[in-house]
């Protein structure tokens, strides 16, 4: 069986990209496709050939990939995948649009519906450029929503990472999805039961991640906070932060693993439809302090692996931080929970069953 693996773009090492990396390792003979590939700033594909689209030829496309949004659908439609028996797409936006041979099957790992189209005000809430250009962008986004809905009908089968995402797929695309919780690479995270005097946030610095809430809370508390990640919000957040908060930008996977293992807690303020960061923190033996909605409700056990706060406000986060200080955390139990429930083995056992069933019914 000839397999094609397709991802939106490989320009950053985010959670969706890490899942795609696992898929690539699980299917070592599959061909890899994406719109734009930046090997220096993305996942490790171990030297495998990555097939790209015409967008790769645009100067500085990897740096300004978000500005190319209207071009992604035609780019993926132009890919020639007629020779493949099975297409596995990994997408939050565009890769689901690929065309296939009528006899082939297309299984879509949908990390989310296209959020900037279907939840525009939340996703782009604090982009200054969006506010300025909103009158022009809204008609464009409206047209893109119609195209997104059309191409969302292309996959034969949807896999969602959580019940929240499955609900969004059903609501926005009218498609049913089976829920398989995405895994972490358990061997990529070191464990430490000795914690240092700092807290950690690891996220793309974009508005819906609500790093602003974390910065304001730690400004008030004065506790040490390290922030991993880059993004368009970085300069604004740095301007707001006091001296107890350090922005580390991009760090290596090894450095990130070490920082997670030794942090007092990892902070997540976003409404994540799934979210790998909380599970990665738990695999490091580190509790999570998270906004109590979305995917963390599926992955965290209050008082055992983390603490929830009920509102995306600095006050609510501060209360959760103070509550977490009073808990006598069992760091080994935290790690054991993550390993037993979110391992690659558990994930691919379910995935292989689904793919076998889909291909058997071809």
mmCIF file of C-alpha atoms in Angstrom:
data_model
loop_
_atom_site.group_PDB
_atom_site.id
_atom_site.type_symbol
_atom_site.label_atom_id
_atom_site.label_comp_id
_atom_site.label_asym_id
_atom_site.label_seq_id
_atom_site.Cartn_x
_atom_site.Cartn_y
_atom_site.Cartn_z
ATOM 1 C CA UNK A 1 0.000 0.000 0.000
ATOM 2 C CA UNK A 2 1.422 3.346 -1.059
ATOM 3 C CA UNK A 3 0.952 6.023 1.628
ATOM 4 C CA UNK A 4 1.194 9.822 1.469
ATOM 5 C CA UNK A 5 1.528 11.877 4.659
ATOM 6 C CA UNK A 6 0.414 15.513 4.294
ATOM 7 C CA UNK A 7 0.732 18.417 6.742
ATOM 8 C CA UNK A 8 -0.310 22.087 6.455
ATOM 9 C CA UNK A 9 3.187 23.580 6.699
ATOM 10 C CA UNK A 10 6.411 22.591 8.432
ATOM 11 C CA UNK A 11 7.735 25.951 9.578
ATOM 12 C CA UNK A 12 7.609 25.591 13.381
ATOM 13 C CA UNK A 13 7.793 22.865 16.051
ATOM 14 C CA UNK A 14 4.266 23.089 17.477
ATOM 15 C CA UNK A 15 2.006 20.388 18.893
ATOM 16 C CA UNK A 16 0.404 19.472 15.568
ATOM 17 C CA UNK A 17 3.857 19.189 14.004
ATOM 18 C CA UNK A 18 5.015 16.884 16.784
ATOM 19 C CA UNK A 19 2.087 14.552 16.096
ATOM 20 C CA UNK A 20 2.987 14.611 12.409
ATOM 21 C CA UNK A 21 6.573 13.718 13.325
ATOM 22 C CA UNK A 22 5.279 10.619 15.132
ATOM 23 C CA UNK A 23 3.182 9.667 12.105
ATOM 24 C CA UNK A 24 6.252 9.994 9.884
ATOM 25 C CA UNK A 25 8.243 7.703 12.170
ATOM 26 C CA UNK A 26 5.401 5.174 12.313
ATOM 27 C CA UNK A 27 5.211 5.069 8.510
ATOM 28 C CA UNK A 28 8.883 5.181 7.487
ATOM 29 C CA UNK A 29 8.183 4.291 3.856
ATOM 30 C CA UNK A 30 5.467 6.894 3.321
ATOM 31 C CA UNK A 31 6.072 9.962 1.162
ATOM 32 C CA UNK A 32 5.836 13.332 2.906
ATOM 33 C CA UNK A 33 4.065 16.395 1.522
ATOM 34 C CA UNK A 34 3.585 19.919 2.851
ATOM 35 C CA UNK A 35 3.087 23.428 1.502
ATOM 36 C CA UNK A 36 6.260 25.054 2.904
ATOM 37 C CA UNK A 37 9.194 23.361 4.636
ATOM 38 C CA UNK A 38 11.782 25.040 6.836
ATOM 39 C CA UNK A 39 14.038 22.217 8.113
ATOM 40 C CA UNK A 40 15.966 24.478 10.482
ATOM 41 C CA UNK A 41 12.879 25.557 12.422
ATOM 42 C CA UNK A 42 10.611 22.528 12.291
ATOM 43 C CA UNK A 43 10.450 18.898 13.356
ATOM 44 C CA UNK A 44 13.163 16.298 12.801
ATOM 45 C CA UNK A 45 12.318 14.206 9.749
ATOM 46 C CA UNK A 46 15.690 12.454 9.786
ATOM 47 C CA UNK A 47 16.705 13.562 6.330
ATOM 48 C CA UNK A 48 13.643 12.257 4.510
ATOM 49 C CA UNK A 49 12.552 13.927 1.302
ATOM 50 C CA UNK A 50 9.790 16.485 1.851
ATOM 51 C CA UNK A 51 7.715 17.354 -1.197
ATOM 52 C CA UNK A 52 6.454 20.945 -1.194
ATOM 53 C CA UNK A 53 4.133 23.169 -3.245
ATOM 54 C CA UNK A 54 4.721 26.252 -5.374
ATOM 55 C CA UNK A 55 4.584 28.313 -2.168
ATOM 56 C CA UNK A 56 8.073 27.063 -1.287
ATOM 57 C CA UNK A 57 9.473 29.215 -4.099
ATOM 58 C CA UNK A 58 8.105 32.471 -2.663
ATOM 59 C CA UNK A 59 10.955 34.438 -1.007
ATOM 60 C CA UNK A 60 10.807 34.265 2.813
ATOM 61 C CA UNK A 61 7.651 32.181 2.636
ATOM 62 C CA UNK A 62 8.621 30.207 5.748
ATOM 63 C CA UNK A 63 8.888 33.392 7.819
ATOM 64 C CA UNK A 64 5.678 34.999 6.575
ATOM 65 C CA UNK A 65 3.662 31.809 6.060
ATOM 66 C CA UNK A 66 0.540 33.207 7.780
ATOM 67 C CA UNK A 67 0.262 35.964 5.174
ATOM 68 C CA UNK A 68 -0.129 33.356 2.435
ATOM 69 C CA UNK A 69 -3.425 31.997 3.804
ATOM 70 C CA UNK A 70 -5.513 32.561 0.623
ATOM 71 C CA UNK A 71 -2.976 30.570 -1.420
ATOM 72 C CA UNK A 72 -2.886 27.341 0.599
ATOM 73 C CA UNK A 73 -6.038 25.723 -0.758
ATOM 74 C CA UNK A 74 -4.955 26.053 -4.426
ATOM 75 C CA UNK A 75 -1.467 24.895 -3.437
ATOM 76 C CA UNK A 76 -2.748 21.671 -1.912
ATOM 77 C CA UNK A 77 -5.233 21.116 -4.737
ATOM 78 C CA UNK A 78 -2.301 21.274 -7.151
ATOM 79 C CA UNK A 79 -0.460 18.375 -5.503
ATOM 80 C CA UNK A 80 -0.490 15.178 -7.541
ATOM 81 C CA UNK A 81 -1.401 12.322 -5.182
ATOM 82 C CA UNK A 82 -3.144 10.106 -7.719
ATOM 83 C CA UNK A 83 -0.636 7.271 -7.241
ATOM 84 C CA UNK A 84 -1.359 6.781 -3.523
ATOM 85 C CA UNK A 85 -3.672 4.187 -1.992
ATOM 86 C CA UNK A 86 -3.925 5.940 1.377
ATOM 87 C CA UNK A 87 -3.596 9.630 2.206
ATOM 88 C CA UNK A 88 -3.158 10.608 5.840
ATOM 89 C CA UNK A 89 -3.517 14.347 6.329
ATOM 90 C CA UNK A 90 -2.555 16.193 9.498
ATOM 91 C CA UNK A 91 -4.215 19.575 9.604
ATOM 92 C CA UNK A 92 -5.617 22.515 11.466
ATOM 93 C CA UNK A 93 -6.463 24.277 8.219
ATOM 94 C CA UNK A 94 -5.556 23.367 4.665
ATOM 95 C CA UNK A 95 -4.085 19.897 4.067
ATOM 96 C CA UNK A 96 -7.500 18.245 4.083
ATOM 97 C CA UNK A 97 -8.059 19.817 0.638
ATOM 98 C CA UNK A 98 -5.730 17.430 -1.202
ATOM 99 C CA UNK A 99 -7.174 15.466 -4.121
ATOM 100 C CA UNK A 100 -6.936 11.692 -4.325
ATOM 101 C CA UNK A 101 -7.541 8.802 -6.633
ATOM 102 C CA UNK A 102 -11.241 7.816 -6.398
ATOM 103 C CA UNK A 103 -10.185 4.339 -5.256
ATOM 104 C CA UNK A 104 -7.916 5.682 -2.499
ATOM 105 C CA UNK A 105 -8.855 6.503 1.084
ATOM 106 C CA UNK A 106 -8.187 9.791 2.865
ATOM 107 C CA UNK A 107 -7.973 9.771 6.661
ATOM 108 C CA UNK A 108 -7.739 13.218 8.234
ATOM 109 C CA UNK A 109 -6.148 13.824 11.612
ATOM 110 C CA UNK A 110 -7.977 17.094 12.269
ATOM 111 C CA UNK A 111 -6.281 18.914 15.134
ATOM 112 C CA UNK A 112 -8.922 21.619 14.880
ATOM 113 C CA UNK A 113 -11.240 23.250 12.395
ATOM 114 C CA UNK A 114 -9.656 26.216 10.619
ATOM 115 C CA UNK A 115 -9.708 28.432 13.655
ATOM 116 C CA UNK A 116 -8.873 31.798 12.122
ATOM 117 C CA UNK A 117 -11.894 31.325 9.848
ATOM 118 C CA UNK A 118 -14.445 29.853 12.252
ATOM 119 C CA UNK A 119 -13.371 31.614 15.464
ATOM 120 C CA UNK A 120 -11.770 34.711 13.967
ATOM 121 C CA UNK A 121 -12.331 37.222 16.755
ATOM 122 C CA UNK A 122 -10.869 34.919 19.405
ATOM 123 C CA UNK A 123 -7.942 33.693 17.330
ATOM 124 C CA UNK A 124 -6.906 37.147 16.059
ATOM 125 C CA UNK A 125 -8.229 39.142 18.992
ATOM 126 C CA UNK A 126 -5.118 41.166 19.693
ATOM 127 C CA UNK A 127 -3.381 41.282 16.332
ATOM 128 C CA UNK A 128 -2.988 44.994 15.663
ATOM 129 C CA UNK A 129 -2.819 44.324 11.926
ATOM 130 C CA UNK A 130 -6.083 42.398 12.053
ATOM 131 C CA UNK A 131 -7.918 45.236 13.779
ATOM 132 C CA UNK A 132 -6.608 47.689 11.196
ATOM 133 C CA UNK A 133 -7.409 45.548 8.167
ATOM 134 C CA UNK A 134 -10.589 43.866 9.492
ATOM 135 C CA UNK A 135 -12.939 45.586 7.000
ATOM 136 C CA UNK A 136 -10.854 44.185 4.144
ATOM 137 C CA UNK A 137 -10.105 40.796 5.683
ATOM 138 C CA UNK A 138 -13.621 39.853 6.775
ATOM 139 C CA UNK A 139 -15.005 39.475 3.209
ATOM 140 C CA UNK A 140 -11.910 37.433 2.318
ATOM 141 C CA UNK A 141 -12.376 35.215 5.357
ATOM 142 C CA UNK A 142 -16.061 34.819 4.500
ATOM 143 C CA UNK A 143 -15.172 33.534 1.042
ATOM 144 C CA UNK A 144 -12.488 31.268 2.521
ATOM 145 C CA UNK A 145 -15.003 29.776 4.967
ATOM 146 C CA UNK A 146 -17.091 28.583 2.024
ATOM 147 C CA UNK A 147 -14.022 27.030 0.414
ATOM 148 C CA UNK A 148 -12.938 25.472 3.715
ATOM 149 C CA UNK A 149 -16.359 23.875 4.165
ATOM 150 C CA UNK A 150 -16.270 22.553 0.612
ATOM 151 C CA UNK A 151 -12.858 20.942 0.979
ATOM 152 C CA UNK A 152 -13.717 19.608 4.441
ATOM 153 C CA UNK A 153 -15.886 17.080 2.614
ATOM 154 C CA UNK A 154 -12.826 15.554 0.880
ATOM 155 C CA UNK A 155 -11.601 13.195 3.643
ATOM 156 C CA UNK A 156 -13.307 9.824 3.945
ATOM 157 C CA UNK A 157 -12.688 9.593 7.675
ATOM 158 C CA UNK A 158 -11.912 12.070 10.450
ATOM 159 C CA UNK A 159 -9.885 11.450 13.583
ATOM 160 C CA UNK A 160 -10.114 14.087 16.333
ATOM 161 C CA UNK A 161 -7.803 14.463 19.290
ATOM 162 C CA UNK A 162 -10.606 15.187 21.771
ATOM 163 C CA UNK A 163 -14.357 15.272 22.137
ATOM 164 C CA UNK A 164 -14.174 19.082 21.911
ATOM 165 C CA UNK A 165 -12.565 18.915 18.471
ATOM 166 C CA UNK A 166 -14.966 16.190 17.352
ATOM 167 C CA UNK A 167 -17.812 18.524 18.283
ATOM 168 C CA UNK A 168 -16.306 21.365 16.257
ATOM 169 C CA UNK A 169 -15.872 19.095 13.219
ATOM 170 C CA UNK A 170 -19.491 18.022 13.485
ATOM 171 C CA UNK A 171 -20.767 21.571 14.028
ATOM 172 C CA UNK A 172 -18.726 23.350 11.335
ATOM 173 C CA UNK A 173 -18.128 20.651 8.728
ATOM 174 C CA UNK A 174 -21.078 18.317 9.241
ATOM 175 C CA UNK A 175 -18.716 15.340 9.539
ATOM 176 C CA UNK A 176 -18.456 12.680 12.226
ATOM 177 C CA UNK A 177 -15.075 11.987 13.837
ATOM 178 C CA UNK A 178 -13.703 9.222 16.014
ATOM 179 C CA UNK A 179 -11.788 10.468 19.078
ATOM 180 C CA UNK A 180 -8.254 9.197 19.619
ATOM 181 C CA UNK A 181 -6.212 11.116 22.172
ATOM 182 C CA UNK A 182 -2.948 12.147 20.579
ATOM 183 C CA UNK A 183 0.246 10.845 22.202
ATOM 184 C CA UNK A 184 3.539 12.246 23.288
ATOM 185 C CA UNK A 185 6.954 10.808 22.484
ATOM 186 C CA UNK A 186 7.512 9.362 25.945
ATOM 187 C CA UNK A 187 11.241 8.869 25.386
ATOM 188 C CA UNK A 188 11.676 12.570 24.633
ATOM 189 C CA UNK A 189 10.943 13.785 28.151
ATOM 190 C CA UNK A 190 13.207 13.483 31.133
ATOM 191 C CA UNK A 191 11.856 13.021 34.645
ATOM 192 C CA UNK A 192 12.890 14.928 37.734
ATOM 193 C CA UNK A 193 11.422 14.799 41.223
ATOM 194 C CA UNK A 194 13.553 17.792 42.191
ATOM 195 C CA UNK A 195 12.010 21.081 41.161
ATOM 196 C CA UNK A 196 13.733 24.434 40.835
ATOM 197 C CA UNK A 197 12.319 27.816 41.766
ATOM 198 C CA UNK A 198 10.643 28.801 38.509
ATOM 199 C CA UNK A 199 7.410 28.275 36.592
ATOM 200 C CA UNK A 200 7.221 27.610 32.869
ATOM 201 C CA UNK A 201 4.987 28.460 29.924
ATOM 202 C CA UNK A 202 5.615 26.908 26.504
ATOM 203 C CA UNK A 203 3.499 28.152 23.611
ATOM 204 C CA UNK A 204 3.440 30.061 20.360
ATOM 205 C CA UNK A 205 3.181 33.722 21.241
ATOM 206 C CA UNK A 206 -0.151 34.381 19.573
ATOM 207 C CA UNK A 207 -3.139 35.992 21.223
ATOM 208 C CA UNK A 208 -5.426 33.025 21.839
ATOM 209 C CA UNK A 209 -2.698 31.335 23.912
ATOM 210 C CA UNK A 210 -3.396 34.071 26.509
ATOM 211 C CA UNK A 211 0.209 34.479 27.576
ATOM 212 C CA UNK A 212 -0.859 38.008 28.532
ATOM 213 C CA UNK A 213 -2.890 36.539 31.407
ATOM 214 C CA UNK A 214 0.151 34.608 32.634
ATOM 215 C CA UNK A 215 2.423 37.663 32.377
ATOM 216 C CA UNK A 216 0.008 39.839 34.350
ATOM 217 C CA UNK A 217 -0.403 37.212 37.064
ATOM 218 C CA UNK A 218 3.347 36.786 37.509
ATOM 219 C CA UNK A 219 3.913 40.540 37.369
ATOM 220 C CA UNK A 220 1.710 40.768 40.436
ATOM 221 C CA UNK A 221 3.181 37.735 42.242
ATOM 222 C CA UNK A 222 6.810 38.479 41.395
ATOM 223 C CA UNK A 223 7.588 34.774 41.058
ATOM 224 C CA UNK A 224 10.152 33.557 38.486
ATOM 225 C CA UNK A 225 8.573 32.678 35.127
ATOM 226 C CA UNK A 226 10.262 31.357 31.992
ATOM 227 C CA UNK A 227 8.445 31.545 28.651
ATOM 228 C CA UNK A 228 9.433 29.339 25.704
ATOM 229 C CA UNK A 229 8.259 30.268 22.223
ATOM 230 C CA UNK A 230 8.152 32.906 19.527
ATOM 231 C CA UNK A 231 5.362 34.662 17.697
ATOM 232 C CA UNK A 232 3.843 38.006 16.718
ATOM 233 C CA UNK A 233 2.903 38.824 20.317
ATOM 234 C CA UNK A 234 6.468 38.606 21.632
ATOM 235 C CA UNK A 235 7.416 42.289 21.585
ATOM 236 C CA UNK A 236 4.138 43.379 23.154
ATOM 237 C CA UNK A 237 4.428 40.773 25.903
ATOM 238 C CA UNK A 238 8.056 41.606 26.618
ATOM 239 C CA UNK A 239 7.100 45.256 27.014
ATOM 240 C CA UNK A 240 4.514 44.321 29.663
ATOM 241 C CA UNK A 241 6.679 41.879 31.612
ATOM 242 C CA UNK A 242 8.637 42.750 34.743
ATOM 243 C CA UNK A 243 12.154 41.520 35.482
ATOM 244 C CA UNK A 244 11.010 38.235 37.073
ATOM 245 C CA UNK A 245 9.798 37.054 33.655
ATOM 246 C CA UNK A 246 12.258 35.809 31.032
ATOM 247 C CA UNK A 247 11.484 35.125 27.370
ATOM 248 C CA UNK A 248 13.669 32.313 26.034
ATOM 249 C CA UNK A 249 12.423 32.232 22.438
ATOM 250 C CA UNK A 250 13.096 28.998 20.585
ATOM 251 C CA UNK A 251 14.983 26.336 22.548
ATOM 252 C CA UNK A 252 16.104 22.849 21.535
ATOM 253 C CA UNK A 253 13.952 19.841 22.363
ATOM 254 C CA UNK A 254 16.548 18.748 24.911
ATOM 255 C CA UNK A 255 16.546 22.137 26.614
ATOM 256 C CA UNK A 256 12.745 22.230 26.626
ATOM 257 C CA UNK A 257 12.565 18.766 28.183
ATOM 258 C CA UNK A 258 14.988 19.745 30.936
ATOM 259 C CA UNK A 259 13.132 22.980 31.671
ATOM 260 C CA UNK A 260 9.815 21.132 31.907
ATOM 261 C CA UNK A 261 11.207 18.469 34.214
ATOM 262 C CA UNK A 262 12.603 20.989 36.705
ATOM 263 C CA UNK A 263 9.778 23.549 36.720
ATOM 264 C CA UNK A 264 7.486 23.859 39.720
ATOM 265 C CA UNK A 265 4.515 23.840 37.351
ATOM 266 C CA UNK A 266 3.759 24.404 33.684
ATOM 267 C CA UNK A 267 1.149 27.096 33.063
ATOM 268 C CA UNK A 268 -1.474 26.852 30.291
ATOM 269 C CA UNK A 269 -3.906 29.759 29.950
ATOM 270 C CA UNK A 270 -5.352 29.017 26.504
ATOM 271 C CA UNK A 271 -8.602 27.317 25.695
ATOM 272 C CA UNK A 272 -7.032 24.359 23.929
ATOM 273 C CA UNK A 273 -9.193 21.892 22.087
ATOM 274 C CA UNK A 274 -6.631 19.274 23.083
ATOM 275 C CA UNK A 275 -3.138 20.508 23.898
ATOM 276 C CA UNK A 276 0.009 18.393 24.103
ATOM 277 C CA UNK A 277 1.896 20.693 26.476
ATOM 278 C CA UNK A 278 -0.007 19.568 29.622
ATOM 279 C CA UNK A 279 0.674 15.915 28.828
ATOM 280 C CA UNK A 280 4.326 16.634 28.076
ATOM 281 C CA UNK A 281 4.621 18.405 31.423
ATOM 282 C CA UNK A 282 3.050 15.436 33.208
ATOM 283 C CA UNK A 283 5.436 13.041 31.436
ATOM 284 C CA UNK A 284 8.227 15.117 32.972
ATOM 285 C CA UNK A 285 6.693 14.638 36.429
ATOM 286 C CA UNK A 286 5.508 18.252 36.518
ATOM 287 C CA UNK A 287 2.007 19.394 37.517
ATOM 288 C CA UNK A 288 -0.021 21.653 35.252
ATOM 289 C CA UNK A 289 -1.935 24.799 36.155
ATOM 290 C CA UNK A 290 -4.457 25.262 33.370
ATOM 291 C CA UNK A 291 -7.580 27.101 32.345
ATOM 292 C CA UNK A 292 -10.242 24.515 33.123
ATOM 293 C CA UNK A 293 -11.925 24.091 29.757
ATOM 294 C CA UNK A 294 -11.371 22.167 26.536
ATOM 295 C CA UNK A 295 -8.833 19.410 26.163
ATOM 296 C CA UNK A 296 -7.337 19.557 29.657
ATOM 297 C CA UNK A 297 -10.614 18.204 31.004
ATOM 298 C CA UNK A 298 -9.753 14.968 29.162
ATOM 299 C CA UNK A 299 -6.101 14.808 30.196
ATOM 300 C CA UNK A 300 -5.744 16.223 33.713
ATOM 301 C CA UNK A 301 -6.849 14.928 37.116
ATOM 302 C CA UNK A 302 -7.383 17.856 39.527
ATOM 303 C CA UNK A 303 -5.224 17.537 42.620
ATOM 304 C CA UNK A 304 -3.237 14.639 41.136
ATOM 305 C CA UNK A 305 -1.729 15.970 37.903
ATOM 306 C CA UNK A 306 -2.776 19.617 37.968
ATOM 307 C CA UNK A 307 -4.994 22.469 39.106
ATOM 308 C CA UNK A 308 -7.661 24.248 37.056
ATOM 309 C CA UNK A 309 -8.615 27.920 37.164
ATOM 310 C CA UNK A 310 -12.162 28.851 36.066
ATOM 311 C CA UNK A 311 -11.608 32.102 34.174
ATOM 312 C CA UNK A 312 -8.915 33.430 31.830
ATOM 313 C CA UNK A 313 -8.011 36.238 34.222
ATOM 314 C CA UNK A 314 -4.858 37.039 36.219
ATOM 315 C CA UNK A 315 -6.805 36.827 39.492
ATOM 316 C CA UNK A 316 -8.103 33.337 38.752
ATOM 317 C CA UNK A 317 -4.632 32.150 37.757
ATOM 318 C CA UNK A 318 -3.096 33.649 40.891
ATOM 319 C CA UNK A 319 -5.586 31.752 43.067
ATOM 320 C CA UNK A 320 -4.723 28.497 41.283
ATOM 321 C CA UNK A 321 -1.006 29.118 41.716
ATOM 322 C CA UNK A 322 -1.468 29.656 45.437
ATOM 323 C CA UNK A 323 -3.630 26.532 45.687
ATOM 324 C CA UNK A 324 -1.001 24.474 43.865
ATOM 325 C CA UNK A 325 1.601 25.513 46.423
ATOM 326 C CA UNK A 326 -0.438 23.818 49.136
ATOM 327 C CA UNK A 327 -0.537 20.432 47.362
ATOM 328 C CA UNK A 328 2.034 17.763 48.185
ATOM 329 C CA UNK A 329 2.617 16.600 44.613
ATOM 330 C CA UNK A 330 3.715 13.038 43.888
ATOM 331 C CA UNK A 331 5.860 13.657 40.820
ATOM 332 C CA UNK A 332 6.300 9.960 40.009
ATOM 333 C CA UNK A 333 2.534 9.436 40.011
ATOM 334 C CA UNK A 334 2.162 12.374 37.644
ATOM 335 C CA UNK A 335 4.614 10.828 35.201
ATOM 336 C CA UNK A 336 3.060 7.358 35.485
ATOM 337 C CA UNK A 337 -0.359 8.789 34.619
ATOM 338 C CA UNK A 338 0.965 10.371 31.430
ATOM 339 C CA UNK A 339 2.960 7.324 30.331
ATOM 340 C CA UNK A 340 0.116 4.859 30.848
ATOM 341 C CA UNK A 341 -2.609 6.952 29.202
ATOM 342 C CA UNK A 342 -0.894 8.905 26.427
ATOM 343 C CA UNK A 343 1.884 6.704 25.081
ATOM 344 C CA UNK A 344 2.677 6.200 21.426
ATOM 345 C CA UNK A 345 1.869 2.507 21.806
ATOM 346 C CA UNK A 346 -1.675 3.183 23.023
ATOM 347 C CA UNK A 347 -2.188 5.753 20.273
ATOM 348 C CA UNK A 348 -0.975 3.666 17.359
ATOM 349 C CA UNK A 349 -2.853 0.578 18.526
ATOM 350 C CA UNK A 350 -6.039 2.587 18.000
ATOM 351 C CA UNK A 351 -4.833 4.240 14.784
ATOM 352 C CA UNK A 352 -3.811 0.962 13.185
ATOM 353 C CA UNK A 353 -7.209 -0.531 13.972
ATOM 354 C CA UNK A 354 -9.003 2.421 12.375
ATOM 355 C CA UNK A 355 -6.837 2.368 9.248
ATOM 356 C CA UNK A 356 -7.279 -1.394 8.870
ATOM 357 C CA UNK A 357 -11.058 -1.005 9.090
ATOM 358 C CA UNK A 358 -11.159 1.921 6.635
ATOM 359 C CA UNK A 359 -8.935 0.198 4.087
ATOM 360 C CA UNK A 360 -10.815 -3.084 4.448
ATOM 361 C CA UNK A 361 -14.001 -1.300 3.483
ATOM 362 C CA UNK A 362 -12.388 0.339 0.444
#
